[in-house]
Coordinates of C-alpha atoms and ligand atoms in Angstrom, one line a residue:
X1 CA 15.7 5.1 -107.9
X2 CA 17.9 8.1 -107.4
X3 CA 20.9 8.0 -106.1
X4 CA 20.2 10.1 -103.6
X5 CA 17.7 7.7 -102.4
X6 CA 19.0 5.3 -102.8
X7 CA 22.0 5.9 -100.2
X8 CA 19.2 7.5 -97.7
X9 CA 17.7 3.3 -98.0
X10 CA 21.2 2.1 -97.5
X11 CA 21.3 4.6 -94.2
X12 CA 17.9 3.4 -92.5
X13 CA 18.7 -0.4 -93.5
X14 CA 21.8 0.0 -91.4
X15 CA 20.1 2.2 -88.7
X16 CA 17.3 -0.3 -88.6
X17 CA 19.7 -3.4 -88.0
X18 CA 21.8 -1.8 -85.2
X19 CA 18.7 -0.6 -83.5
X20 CA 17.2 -4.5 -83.9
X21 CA 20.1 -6.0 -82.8
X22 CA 20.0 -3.9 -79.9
X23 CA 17.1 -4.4 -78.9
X24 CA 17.6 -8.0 -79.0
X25 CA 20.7 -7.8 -76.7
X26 CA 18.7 -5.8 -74.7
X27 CA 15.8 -8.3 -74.3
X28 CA 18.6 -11.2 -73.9
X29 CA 20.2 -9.7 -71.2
X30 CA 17.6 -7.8 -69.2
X31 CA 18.9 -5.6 -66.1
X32 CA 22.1 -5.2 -67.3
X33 CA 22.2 -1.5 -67.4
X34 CA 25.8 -1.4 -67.6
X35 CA 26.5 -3.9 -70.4
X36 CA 23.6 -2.3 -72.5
X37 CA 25.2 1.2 -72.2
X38 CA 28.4 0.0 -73.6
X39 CA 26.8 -2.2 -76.4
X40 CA 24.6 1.1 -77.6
X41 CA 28.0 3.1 -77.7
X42 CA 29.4 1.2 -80.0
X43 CA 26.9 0.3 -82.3
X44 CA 25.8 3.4 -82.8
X45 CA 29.3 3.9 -84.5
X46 CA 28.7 1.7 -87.0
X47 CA 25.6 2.4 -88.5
X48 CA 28.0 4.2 -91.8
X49 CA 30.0 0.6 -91.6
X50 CA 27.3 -1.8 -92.4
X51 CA 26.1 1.0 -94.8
X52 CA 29.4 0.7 -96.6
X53 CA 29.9 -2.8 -96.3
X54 CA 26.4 -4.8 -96.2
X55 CA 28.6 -7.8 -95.6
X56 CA 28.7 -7.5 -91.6
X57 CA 24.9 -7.3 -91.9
X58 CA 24.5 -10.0 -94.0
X59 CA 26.9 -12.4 -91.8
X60 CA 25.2 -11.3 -89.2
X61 CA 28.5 -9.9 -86.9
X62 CA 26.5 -7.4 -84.7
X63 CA 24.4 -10.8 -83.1
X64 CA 27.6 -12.8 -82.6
X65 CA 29.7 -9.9 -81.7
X66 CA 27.1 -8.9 -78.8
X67 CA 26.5 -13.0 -77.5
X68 CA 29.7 -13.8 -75.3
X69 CA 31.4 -17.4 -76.5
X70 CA 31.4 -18.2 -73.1
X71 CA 29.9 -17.3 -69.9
X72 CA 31.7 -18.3 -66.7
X73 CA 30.3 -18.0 -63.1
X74 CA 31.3 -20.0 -60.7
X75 CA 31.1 -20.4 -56.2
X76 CA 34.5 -19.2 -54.4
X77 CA 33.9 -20.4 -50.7
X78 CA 36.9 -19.6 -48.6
X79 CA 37.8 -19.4 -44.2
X80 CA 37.8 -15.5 -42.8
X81 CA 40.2 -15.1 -39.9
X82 CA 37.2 -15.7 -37.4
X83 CA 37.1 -19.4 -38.8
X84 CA 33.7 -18.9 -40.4
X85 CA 32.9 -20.1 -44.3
X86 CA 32.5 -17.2 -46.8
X87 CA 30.9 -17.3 -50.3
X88 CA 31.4 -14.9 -53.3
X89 CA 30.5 -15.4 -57.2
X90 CA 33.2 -15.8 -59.3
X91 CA 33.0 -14.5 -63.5
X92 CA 35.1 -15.3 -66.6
X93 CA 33.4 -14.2 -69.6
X94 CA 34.9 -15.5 -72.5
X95 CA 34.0 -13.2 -74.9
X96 CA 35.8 -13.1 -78.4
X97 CA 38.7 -15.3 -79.8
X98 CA 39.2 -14.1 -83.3
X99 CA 42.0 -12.5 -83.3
X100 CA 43.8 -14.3 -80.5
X101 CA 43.6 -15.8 -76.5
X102 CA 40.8 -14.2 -74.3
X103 CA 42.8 -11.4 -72.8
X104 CA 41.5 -9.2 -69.7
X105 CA 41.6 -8.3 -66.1
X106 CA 40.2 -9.6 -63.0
X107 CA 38.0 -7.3 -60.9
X108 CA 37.5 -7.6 -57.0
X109 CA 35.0 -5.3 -55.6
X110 CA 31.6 -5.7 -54.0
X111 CA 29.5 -4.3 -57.2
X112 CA 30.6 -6.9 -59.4
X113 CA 27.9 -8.6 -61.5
X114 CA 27.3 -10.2 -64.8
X115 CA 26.2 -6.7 -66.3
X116 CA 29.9 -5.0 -65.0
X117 CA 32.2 -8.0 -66.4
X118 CA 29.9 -8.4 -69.6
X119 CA 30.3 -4.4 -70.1
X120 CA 33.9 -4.6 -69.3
X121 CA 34.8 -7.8 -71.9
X122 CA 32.5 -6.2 -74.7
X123 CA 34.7 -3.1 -74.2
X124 CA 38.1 -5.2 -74.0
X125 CA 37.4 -6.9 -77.7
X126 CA 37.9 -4.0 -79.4
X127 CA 40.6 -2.4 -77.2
X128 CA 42.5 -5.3 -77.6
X129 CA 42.1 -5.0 -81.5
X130 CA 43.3 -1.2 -81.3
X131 CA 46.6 -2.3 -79.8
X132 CA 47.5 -4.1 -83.1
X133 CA 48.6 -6.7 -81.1
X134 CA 47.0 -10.8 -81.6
X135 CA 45.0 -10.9 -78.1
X136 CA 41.0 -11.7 -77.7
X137 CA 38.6 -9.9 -75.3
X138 CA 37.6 -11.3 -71.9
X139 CA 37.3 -10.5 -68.4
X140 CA 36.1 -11.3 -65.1
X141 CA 36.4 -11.4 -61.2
X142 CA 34.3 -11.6 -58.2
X143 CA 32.1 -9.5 -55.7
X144 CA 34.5 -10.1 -52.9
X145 CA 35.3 -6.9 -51.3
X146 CA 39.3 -6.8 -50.7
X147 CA 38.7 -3.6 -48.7
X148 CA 39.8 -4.5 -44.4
X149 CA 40.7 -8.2 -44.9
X150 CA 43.8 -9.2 -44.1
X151 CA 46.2 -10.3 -46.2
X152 CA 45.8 -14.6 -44.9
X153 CA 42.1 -13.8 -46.0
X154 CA 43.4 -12.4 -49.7
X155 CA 45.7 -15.4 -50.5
X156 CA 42.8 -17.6 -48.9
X157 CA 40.4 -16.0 -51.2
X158 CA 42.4 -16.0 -53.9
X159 CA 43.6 -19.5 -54.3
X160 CA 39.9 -20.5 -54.2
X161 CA 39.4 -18.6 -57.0
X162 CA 42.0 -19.7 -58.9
X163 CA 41.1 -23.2 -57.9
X164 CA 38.3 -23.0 -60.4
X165 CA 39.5 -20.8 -62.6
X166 CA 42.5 -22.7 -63.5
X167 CA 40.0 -25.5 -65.8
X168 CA 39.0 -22.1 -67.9
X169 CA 42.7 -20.4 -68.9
X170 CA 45.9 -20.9 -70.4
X171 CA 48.8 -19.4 -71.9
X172 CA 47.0 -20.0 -75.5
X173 CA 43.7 -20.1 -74.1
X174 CA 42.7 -17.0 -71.8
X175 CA 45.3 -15.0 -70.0
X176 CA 43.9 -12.9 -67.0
X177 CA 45.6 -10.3 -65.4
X178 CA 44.5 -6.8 -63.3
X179 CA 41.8 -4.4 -62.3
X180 CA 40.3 -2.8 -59.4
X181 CA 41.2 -5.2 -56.4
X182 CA 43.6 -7.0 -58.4
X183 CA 47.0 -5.8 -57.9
X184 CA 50.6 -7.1 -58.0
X185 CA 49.7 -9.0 -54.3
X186 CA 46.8 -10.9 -55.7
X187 CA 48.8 -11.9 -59.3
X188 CA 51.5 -13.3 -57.5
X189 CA 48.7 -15.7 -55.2
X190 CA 46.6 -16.5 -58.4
X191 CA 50.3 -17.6 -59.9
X192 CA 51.1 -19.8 -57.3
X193 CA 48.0 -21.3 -56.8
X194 CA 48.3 -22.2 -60.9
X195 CA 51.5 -23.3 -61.0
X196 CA 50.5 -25.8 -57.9
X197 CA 47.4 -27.1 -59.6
X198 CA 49.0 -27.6 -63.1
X199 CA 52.5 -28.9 -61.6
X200 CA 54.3 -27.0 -64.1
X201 CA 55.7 -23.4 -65.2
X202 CA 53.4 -21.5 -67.7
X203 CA 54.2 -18.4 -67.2
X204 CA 52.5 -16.1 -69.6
X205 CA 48.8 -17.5 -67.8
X206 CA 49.0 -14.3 -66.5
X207 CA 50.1 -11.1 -66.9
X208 CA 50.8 -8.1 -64.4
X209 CA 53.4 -11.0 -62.5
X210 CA 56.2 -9.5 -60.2
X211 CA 59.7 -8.9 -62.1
X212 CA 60.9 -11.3 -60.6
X213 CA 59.3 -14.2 -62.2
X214 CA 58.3 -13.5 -65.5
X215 CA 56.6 -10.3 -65.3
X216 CA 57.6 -7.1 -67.6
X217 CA 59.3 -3.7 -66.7
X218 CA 56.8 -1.2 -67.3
X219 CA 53.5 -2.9 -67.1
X220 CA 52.7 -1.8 -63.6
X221 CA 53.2 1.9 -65.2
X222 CA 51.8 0.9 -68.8
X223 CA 48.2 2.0 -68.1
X224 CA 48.3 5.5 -66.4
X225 CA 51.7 6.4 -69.0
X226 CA 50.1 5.1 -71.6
X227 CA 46.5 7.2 -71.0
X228 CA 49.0 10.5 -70.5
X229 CA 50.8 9.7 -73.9
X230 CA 47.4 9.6 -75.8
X231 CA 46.1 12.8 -74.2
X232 CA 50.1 14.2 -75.4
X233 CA 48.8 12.8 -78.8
X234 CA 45.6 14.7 -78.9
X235 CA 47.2 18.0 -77.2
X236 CA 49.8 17.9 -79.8
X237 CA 47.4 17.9 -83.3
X238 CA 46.1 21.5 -81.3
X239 CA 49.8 22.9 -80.6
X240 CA 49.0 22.4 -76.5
X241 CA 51.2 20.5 -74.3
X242 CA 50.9 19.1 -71.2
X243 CA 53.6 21.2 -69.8
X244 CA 51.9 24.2 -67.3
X245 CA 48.7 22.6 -67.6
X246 CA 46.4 22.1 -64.5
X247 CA 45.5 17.9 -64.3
X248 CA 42.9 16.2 -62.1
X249 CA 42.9 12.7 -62.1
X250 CA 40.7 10.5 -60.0
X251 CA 41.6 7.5 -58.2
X252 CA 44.3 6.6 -56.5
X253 CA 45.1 3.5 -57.5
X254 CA 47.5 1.7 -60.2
X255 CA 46.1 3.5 -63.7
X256 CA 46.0 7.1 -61.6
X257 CA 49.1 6.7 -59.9
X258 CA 50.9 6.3 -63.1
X259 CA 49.0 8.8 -65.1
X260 CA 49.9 11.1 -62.3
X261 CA 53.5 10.2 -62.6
X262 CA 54.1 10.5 -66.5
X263 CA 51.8 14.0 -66.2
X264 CA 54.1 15.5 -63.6
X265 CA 57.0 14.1 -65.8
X266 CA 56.0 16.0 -68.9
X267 CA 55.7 19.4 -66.8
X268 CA 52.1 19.1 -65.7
X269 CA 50.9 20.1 -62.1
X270 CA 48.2 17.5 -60.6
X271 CA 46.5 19.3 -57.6
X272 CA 43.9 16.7 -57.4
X273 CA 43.3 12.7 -56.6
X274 CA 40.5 10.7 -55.1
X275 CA 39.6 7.2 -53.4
X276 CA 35.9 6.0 -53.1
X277 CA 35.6 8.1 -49.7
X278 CA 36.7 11.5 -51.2
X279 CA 39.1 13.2 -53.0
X280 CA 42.4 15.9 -51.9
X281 CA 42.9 19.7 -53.4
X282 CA 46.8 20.1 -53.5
X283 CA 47.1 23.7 -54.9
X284 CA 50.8 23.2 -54.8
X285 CA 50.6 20.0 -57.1
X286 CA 50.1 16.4 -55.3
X287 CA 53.1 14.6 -53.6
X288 CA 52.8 11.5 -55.6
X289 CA 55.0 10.0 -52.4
X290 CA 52.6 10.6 -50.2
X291 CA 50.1 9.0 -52.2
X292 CA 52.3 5.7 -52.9
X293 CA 53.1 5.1 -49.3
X294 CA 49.3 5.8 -48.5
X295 CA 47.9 3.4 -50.9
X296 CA 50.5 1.3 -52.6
X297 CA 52.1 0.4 -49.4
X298 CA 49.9 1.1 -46.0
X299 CA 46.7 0.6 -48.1
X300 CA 45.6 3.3 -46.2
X301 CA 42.6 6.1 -47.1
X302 CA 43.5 8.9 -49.1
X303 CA 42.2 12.0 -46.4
X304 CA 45.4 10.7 -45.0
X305 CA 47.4 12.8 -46.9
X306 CA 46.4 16.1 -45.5
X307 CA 47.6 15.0 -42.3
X308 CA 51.7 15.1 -44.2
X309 CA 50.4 18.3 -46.1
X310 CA 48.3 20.5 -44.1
X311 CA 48.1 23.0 -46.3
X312 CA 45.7 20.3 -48.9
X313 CA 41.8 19.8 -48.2
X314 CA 40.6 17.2 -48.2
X315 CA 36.4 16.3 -49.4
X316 CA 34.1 13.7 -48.3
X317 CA 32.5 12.5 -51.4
X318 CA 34.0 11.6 -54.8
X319 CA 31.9 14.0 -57.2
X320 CA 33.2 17.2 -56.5
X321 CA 36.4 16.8 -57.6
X322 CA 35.0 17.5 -61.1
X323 CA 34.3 21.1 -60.3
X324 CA 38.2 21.7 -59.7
X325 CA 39.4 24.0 -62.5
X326 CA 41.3 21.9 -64.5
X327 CA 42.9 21.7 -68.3
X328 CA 42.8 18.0 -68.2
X329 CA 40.5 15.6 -67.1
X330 CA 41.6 11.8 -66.3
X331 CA 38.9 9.7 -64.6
X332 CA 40.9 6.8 -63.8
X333 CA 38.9 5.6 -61.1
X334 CA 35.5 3.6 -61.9
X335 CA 32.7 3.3 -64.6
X336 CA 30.1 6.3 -64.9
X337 CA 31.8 8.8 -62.2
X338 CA 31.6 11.9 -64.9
X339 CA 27.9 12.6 -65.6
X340 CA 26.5 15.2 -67.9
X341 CA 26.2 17.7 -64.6
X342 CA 29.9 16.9 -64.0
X343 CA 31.0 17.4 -67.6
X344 CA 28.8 20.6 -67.9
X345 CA 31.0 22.2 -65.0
X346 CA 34.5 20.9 -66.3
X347 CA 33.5 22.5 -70.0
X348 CA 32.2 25.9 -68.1
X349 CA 35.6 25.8 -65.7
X350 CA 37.6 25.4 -69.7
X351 CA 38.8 21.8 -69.7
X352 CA 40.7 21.4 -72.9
X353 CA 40.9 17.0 -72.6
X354 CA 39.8 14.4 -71.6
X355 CA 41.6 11.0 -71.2
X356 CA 39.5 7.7 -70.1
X357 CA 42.1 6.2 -68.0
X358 CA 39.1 4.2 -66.3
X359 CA 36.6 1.9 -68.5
X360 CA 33.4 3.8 -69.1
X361 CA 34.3 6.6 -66.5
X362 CA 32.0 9.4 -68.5
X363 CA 28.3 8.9 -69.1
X364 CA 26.7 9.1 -73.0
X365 CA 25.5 12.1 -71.8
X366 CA 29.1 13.5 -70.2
X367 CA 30.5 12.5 -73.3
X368 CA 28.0 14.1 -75.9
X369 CA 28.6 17.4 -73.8
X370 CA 32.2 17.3 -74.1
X371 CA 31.9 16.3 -78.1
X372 CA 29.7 19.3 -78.3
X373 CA 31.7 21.6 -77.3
X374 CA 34.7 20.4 -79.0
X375 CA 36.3 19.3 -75.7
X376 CA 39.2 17.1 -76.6
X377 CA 37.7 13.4 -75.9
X378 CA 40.1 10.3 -75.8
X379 CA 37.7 7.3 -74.8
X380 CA 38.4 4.4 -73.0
X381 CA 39.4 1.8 -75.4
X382 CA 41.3 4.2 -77.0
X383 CA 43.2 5.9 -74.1
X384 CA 44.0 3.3 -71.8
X385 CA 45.0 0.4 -73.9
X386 CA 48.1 0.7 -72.9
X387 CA 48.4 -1.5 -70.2
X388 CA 46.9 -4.5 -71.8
X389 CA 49.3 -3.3 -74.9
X390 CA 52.0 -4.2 -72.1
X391 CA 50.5 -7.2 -71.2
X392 CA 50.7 -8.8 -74.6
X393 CA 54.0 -7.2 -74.6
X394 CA 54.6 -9.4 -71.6
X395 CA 53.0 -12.7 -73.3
X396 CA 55.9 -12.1 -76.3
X397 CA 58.7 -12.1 -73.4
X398 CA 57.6 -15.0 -71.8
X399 CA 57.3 -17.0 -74.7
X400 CA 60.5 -16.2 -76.0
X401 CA 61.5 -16.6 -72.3
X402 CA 63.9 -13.3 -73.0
X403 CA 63.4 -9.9 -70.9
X404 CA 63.2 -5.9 -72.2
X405 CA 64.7 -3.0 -70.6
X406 CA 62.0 -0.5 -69.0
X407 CA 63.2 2.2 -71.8
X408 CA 62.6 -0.1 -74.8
X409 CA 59.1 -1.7 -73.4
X410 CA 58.0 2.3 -72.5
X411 CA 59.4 3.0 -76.0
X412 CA 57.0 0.4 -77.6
X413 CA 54.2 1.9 -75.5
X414 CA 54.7 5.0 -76.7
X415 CA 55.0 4.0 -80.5
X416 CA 51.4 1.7 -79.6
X417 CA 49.2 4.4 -78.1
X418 CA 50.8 6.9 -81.1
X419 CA 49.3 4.0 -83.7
X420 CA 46.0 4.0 -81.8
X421 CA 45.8 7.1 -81.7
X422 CA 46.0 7.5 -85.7
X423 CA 43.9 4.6 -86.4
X424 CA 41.5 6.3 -84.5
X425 CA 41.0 9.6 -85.8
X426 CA 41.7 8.0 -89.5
X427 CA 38.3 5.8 -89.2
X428 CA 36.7 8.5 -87.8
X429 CA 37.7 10.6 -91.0
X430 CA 37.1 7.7 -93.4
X431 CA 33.2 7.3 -91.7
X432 CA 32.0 10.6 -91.2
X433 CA 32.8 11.4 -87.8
X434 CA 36.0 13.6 -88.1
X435 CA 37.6 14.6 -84.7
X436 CA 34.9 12.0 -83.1
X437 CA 37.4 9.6 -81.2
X438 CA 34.6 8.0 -80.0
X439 CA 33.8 6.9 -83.5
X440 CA 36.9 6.6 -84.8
X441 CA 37.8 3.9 -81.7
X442 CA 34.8 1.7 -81.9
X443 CA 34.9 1.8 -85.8
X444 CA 39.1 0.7 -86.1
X445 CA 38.6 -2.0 -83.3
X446 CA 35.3 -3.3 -84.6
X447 CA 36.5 -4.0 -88.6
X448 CA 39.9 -5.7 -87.2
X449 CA 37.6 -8.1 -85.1
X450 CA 34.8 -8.5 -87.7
X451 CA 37.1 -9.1 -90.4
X452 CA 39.0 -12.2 -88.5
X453 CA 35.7 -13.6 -87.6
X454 CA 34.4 -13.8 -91.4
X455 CA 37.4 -15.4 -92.4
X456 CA 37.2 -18.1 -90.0
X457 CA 33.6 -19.0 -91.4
X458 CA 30.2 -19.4 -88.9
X459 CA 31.4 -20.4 -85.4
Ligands
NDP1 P1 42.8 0.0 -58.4 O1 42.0 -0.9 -57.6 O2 44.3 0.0 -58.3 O3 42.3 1.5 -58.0 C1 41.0 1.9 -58.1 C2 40.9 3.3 -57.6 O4 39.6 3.8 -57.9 C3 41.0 3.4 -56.1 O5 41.5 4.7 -55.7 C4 39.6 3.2 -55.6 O6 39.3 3.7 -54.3 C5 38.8 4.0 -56.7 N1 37.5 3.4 -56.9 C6 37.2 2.1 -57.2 N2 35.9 1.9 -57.2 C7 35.3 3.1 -57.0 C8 34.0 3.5 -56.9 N3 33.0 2.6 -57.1 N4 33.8 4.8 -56.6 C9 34.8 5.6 -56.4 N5 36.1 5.3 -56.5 C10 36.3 4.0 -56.8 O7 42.3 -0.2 -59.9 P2 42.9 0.3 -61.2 O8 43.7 1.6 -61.1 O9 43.6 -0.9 -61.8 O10 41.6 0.5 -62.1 C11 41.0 1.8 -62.2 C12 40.2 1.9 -63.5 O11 41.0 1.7 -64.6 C13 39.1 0.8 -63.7 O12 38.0 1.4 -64.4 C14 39.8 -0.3 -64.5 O13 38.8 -1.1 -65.2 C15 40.6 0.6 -65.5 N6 41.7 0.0 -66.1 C16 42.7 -0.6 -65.4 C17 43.8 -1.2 -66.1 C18 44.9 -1.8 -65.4 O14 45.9 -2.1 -66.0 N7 44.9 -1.9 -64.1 C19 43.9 -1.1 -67.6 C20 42.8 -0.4 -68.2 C21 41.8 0.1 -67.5 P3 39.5 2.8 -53.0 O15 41.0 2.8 -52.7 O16 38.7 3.6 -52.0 O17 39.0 1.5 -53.3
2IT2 O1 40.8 -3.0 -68.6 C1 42.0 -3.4 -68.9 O2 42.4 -3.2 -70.1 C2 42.8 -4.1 -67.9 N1 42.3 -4.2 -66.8 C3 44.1 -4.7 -68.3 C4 43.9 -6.0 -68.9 C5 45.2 -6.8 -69.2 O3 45.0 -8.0 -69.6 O4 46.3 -6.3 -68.9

């Protein structure tokens, strides 16, 4: 055999086992679009990894990696204010442990299913892995939509939850903290509600707590800084800068608020933000007040805001906030809101980035078209692993029951998402994808993981 043949074999043997695992997580999980589209990202990746190093193939990583260790779903019955009984479906999916506690958010909002929390744990192993930092991938929530309750229903809702999630975590065991829904409000319930059932003080259950008691400066800014510093990363191996640059971020809500923030900060102007109703043109640059008052503390909708600044429009619908002229491009809102239609108009209106501050936020076919045309792409796992970067940061100061300043938990941010950043476009060169982030991402997380779990033998 040739040796030229020879490595073509060692290609379609490794193409052959991602595409049958694949298919195999496809056929265990059926209907899970969501979970499936996330799984297929990342094993496509690794096809030049198992060519390199049969091992994963031969201890058979893909099939454990893709099976969750534990799948959680459980009734949360709670009283609305009219006195009648309510019922949502509660999730924890346990999904890897090798390289330290389940760690991940909880989501409240009315789409959650098993395909959403599966998609967003699978994502969160390797994330977690990127961060250098010993925390396992997990999430979960509930389809309850927080949107016009009141805040008696939230705490009622809430503590049910916790109720039964309480038997499934622990400081050492599976630490939960934010997502959409799940805010500094809802922490502090599901805190309470722990510290009542368990009759004692573990404070690092959770992360995302209040300052107050036992939470960390920085981590309600960790996500949406931490997204910006990445992009800084990526500007910065081009000679760009985010200073004079046009931003768009969508959302409104804790990542965008923050990415807004450190973007502004660094000299940007962001004339664009969303909420699932719409999204406001600022040509002036957005009052980030505004937008805090409006959401952070009325909880209010964001076609508010024009009523302050009359001079902004605001746009039913969330979609067309793509077609802004922009230089940057953070979705920090929800899965799949940039499809390939979306990303064909930011690369014809010049978008230089991209930063995932959401999970998922571009399609496959979004994302090929910014790849393509050489678009810079930071993905999610990548991008916004800051926050739970803070969140483990948050474990560490709760364990040693000491507290850091904001400037030297921002400082180890920054030093975190620089790491990731190199990790990142390192694998990518090492595998044959140079530039890919994409790649480089799934590739860096994916050995860390794999490696931890062949040590520890077959479990
Ligand atoms: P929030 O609940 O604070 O904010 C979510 C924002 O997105 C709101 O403005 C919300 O609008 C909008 N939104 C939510 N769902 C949809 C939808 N289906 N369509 C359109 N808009 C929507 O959540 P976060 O800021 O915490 O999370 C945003 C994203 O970032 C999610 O993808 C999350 O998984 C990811 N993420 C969060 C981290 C964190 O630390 N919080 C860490 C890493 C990633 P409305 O006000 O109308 O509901
Ligand atoms: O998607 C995410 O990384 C989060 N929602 C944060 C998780 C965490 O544990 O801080």
């Amino acid at each position: 055999m040739t040796a030229i043949t020879e490595i073509n074999e060692k290609r379609i043997q490794a193409e052959d086992y991602v595409q049958a695992v694949f298919e195999t997580v496809k056929k265990r999980n059926p209907n899970e679009s969501e979970f499936h589209q996330v799984v297929k990202e990342v094993f496509d990746s690794l096809v030049p990894v198992f060519e390199k190093n049969p091992v994963y193939m031969e201890q058979s990583i893909l099939e454990r990696i893709a099976e969750p260790e534990r799948v959680i779903t459980f009734r949360v019955p709670w009283v609305d204010d009219q006195g009648k009984v309510q019922v949502n479906r509660g999730f924890r999916v346990q999904f890897n442990s090798a390289i330290g506690p389940y760690k991940g958010g909880l989501r409240f909002h009315p789409s959650v299913n098993a395909s959403i929390i599966k998609f967003l744990g699978f994502e969160q192993i390797f994330k977690n892995a990127l961060t250098g930092l010993p925390i396992g991938g997990g999430k979960g929530g509930a389809d309850f939509d927080p949107k016009g309750k009141s805040d008696g229903e939230i705490m009622r809702f809430t503590q049910s939850f916790m109720l039964e999630l309480s038997r499934h975590i622990g400081p050492d065991v599976d630490v939960p903290a934010g997502d959409i829904g799940v805010g500094a409000r809802e922490i502090g319930y599901l805190f309470g509600q722990y510290k009542r059932i368990r009759g004692c003080y573990e404070a690092g259950v959770l992360t995302g707590k209040g300052i107050g008691y036992g939470g960390s400066l920085t981590r309600t800014e960790a996500t949406g800084y931490g997204t910006v510093y990445f992009v800084q990363e990526m500007l910065k191996e081009i000679g760009l800068s985010l200073k004079g640059s046009t931003v768009v971020v969508s959302g409104s809500g804790n990542v965008s608020t923050y990415a807004i923030e450190k973007a502004a900060q660094l000299g940007a102007k962001v004339v664009a933000c969303s909420d699932s109703d719409g999204y406001i043109y600022d040509p002036n640059g957005i009052s980030l007040d505004t937008v805090k008052k409006l959401k952070e503390v009325e909880r209010e909708r964001i076609r508010d805001y024009v009523k302050e600044h009359p001079h902004a429009e605001y746009f039913e619908g969330c979609s067309g906030i793509w077609s802004i002229p922009c230089d940057i491009a953070l979705p920090c809102a929800t899965q799949n809101e940039i499809d390939e239609a979306a990303a064909e108009i930011l690369v014809a209106n010049g978008v230089k980035a991209i930063g995932e501050g959401a999970n998922m936020p571009c399609t496959s076919g979004a994302i090929n078209e910014f790849l393509r045309n050489t678009v810079l792409f930071g993905p999610a796992k990548a991008a916004n692993a800051g926050g739970v970067a803070v969140s483990a940061l948050e474990m560490a100061q709760n364990s040693s029951r000491i507290s850091w300043t904001f400037e030297e938990v921002d400082e180890k941010l920054q030093q975190i998402m620089t790491n990731i950043y190199r990790s990142s476009v390192k694998a990518a060169e090492d595998y044959g994808y140079p530039g890919n982030l994409v790649a480089g991402a799934n590739i860096a997380g994916f050995i860390k993981v794999a490696d931890a779990m062949i040590a520890q033998g077959v479990i």
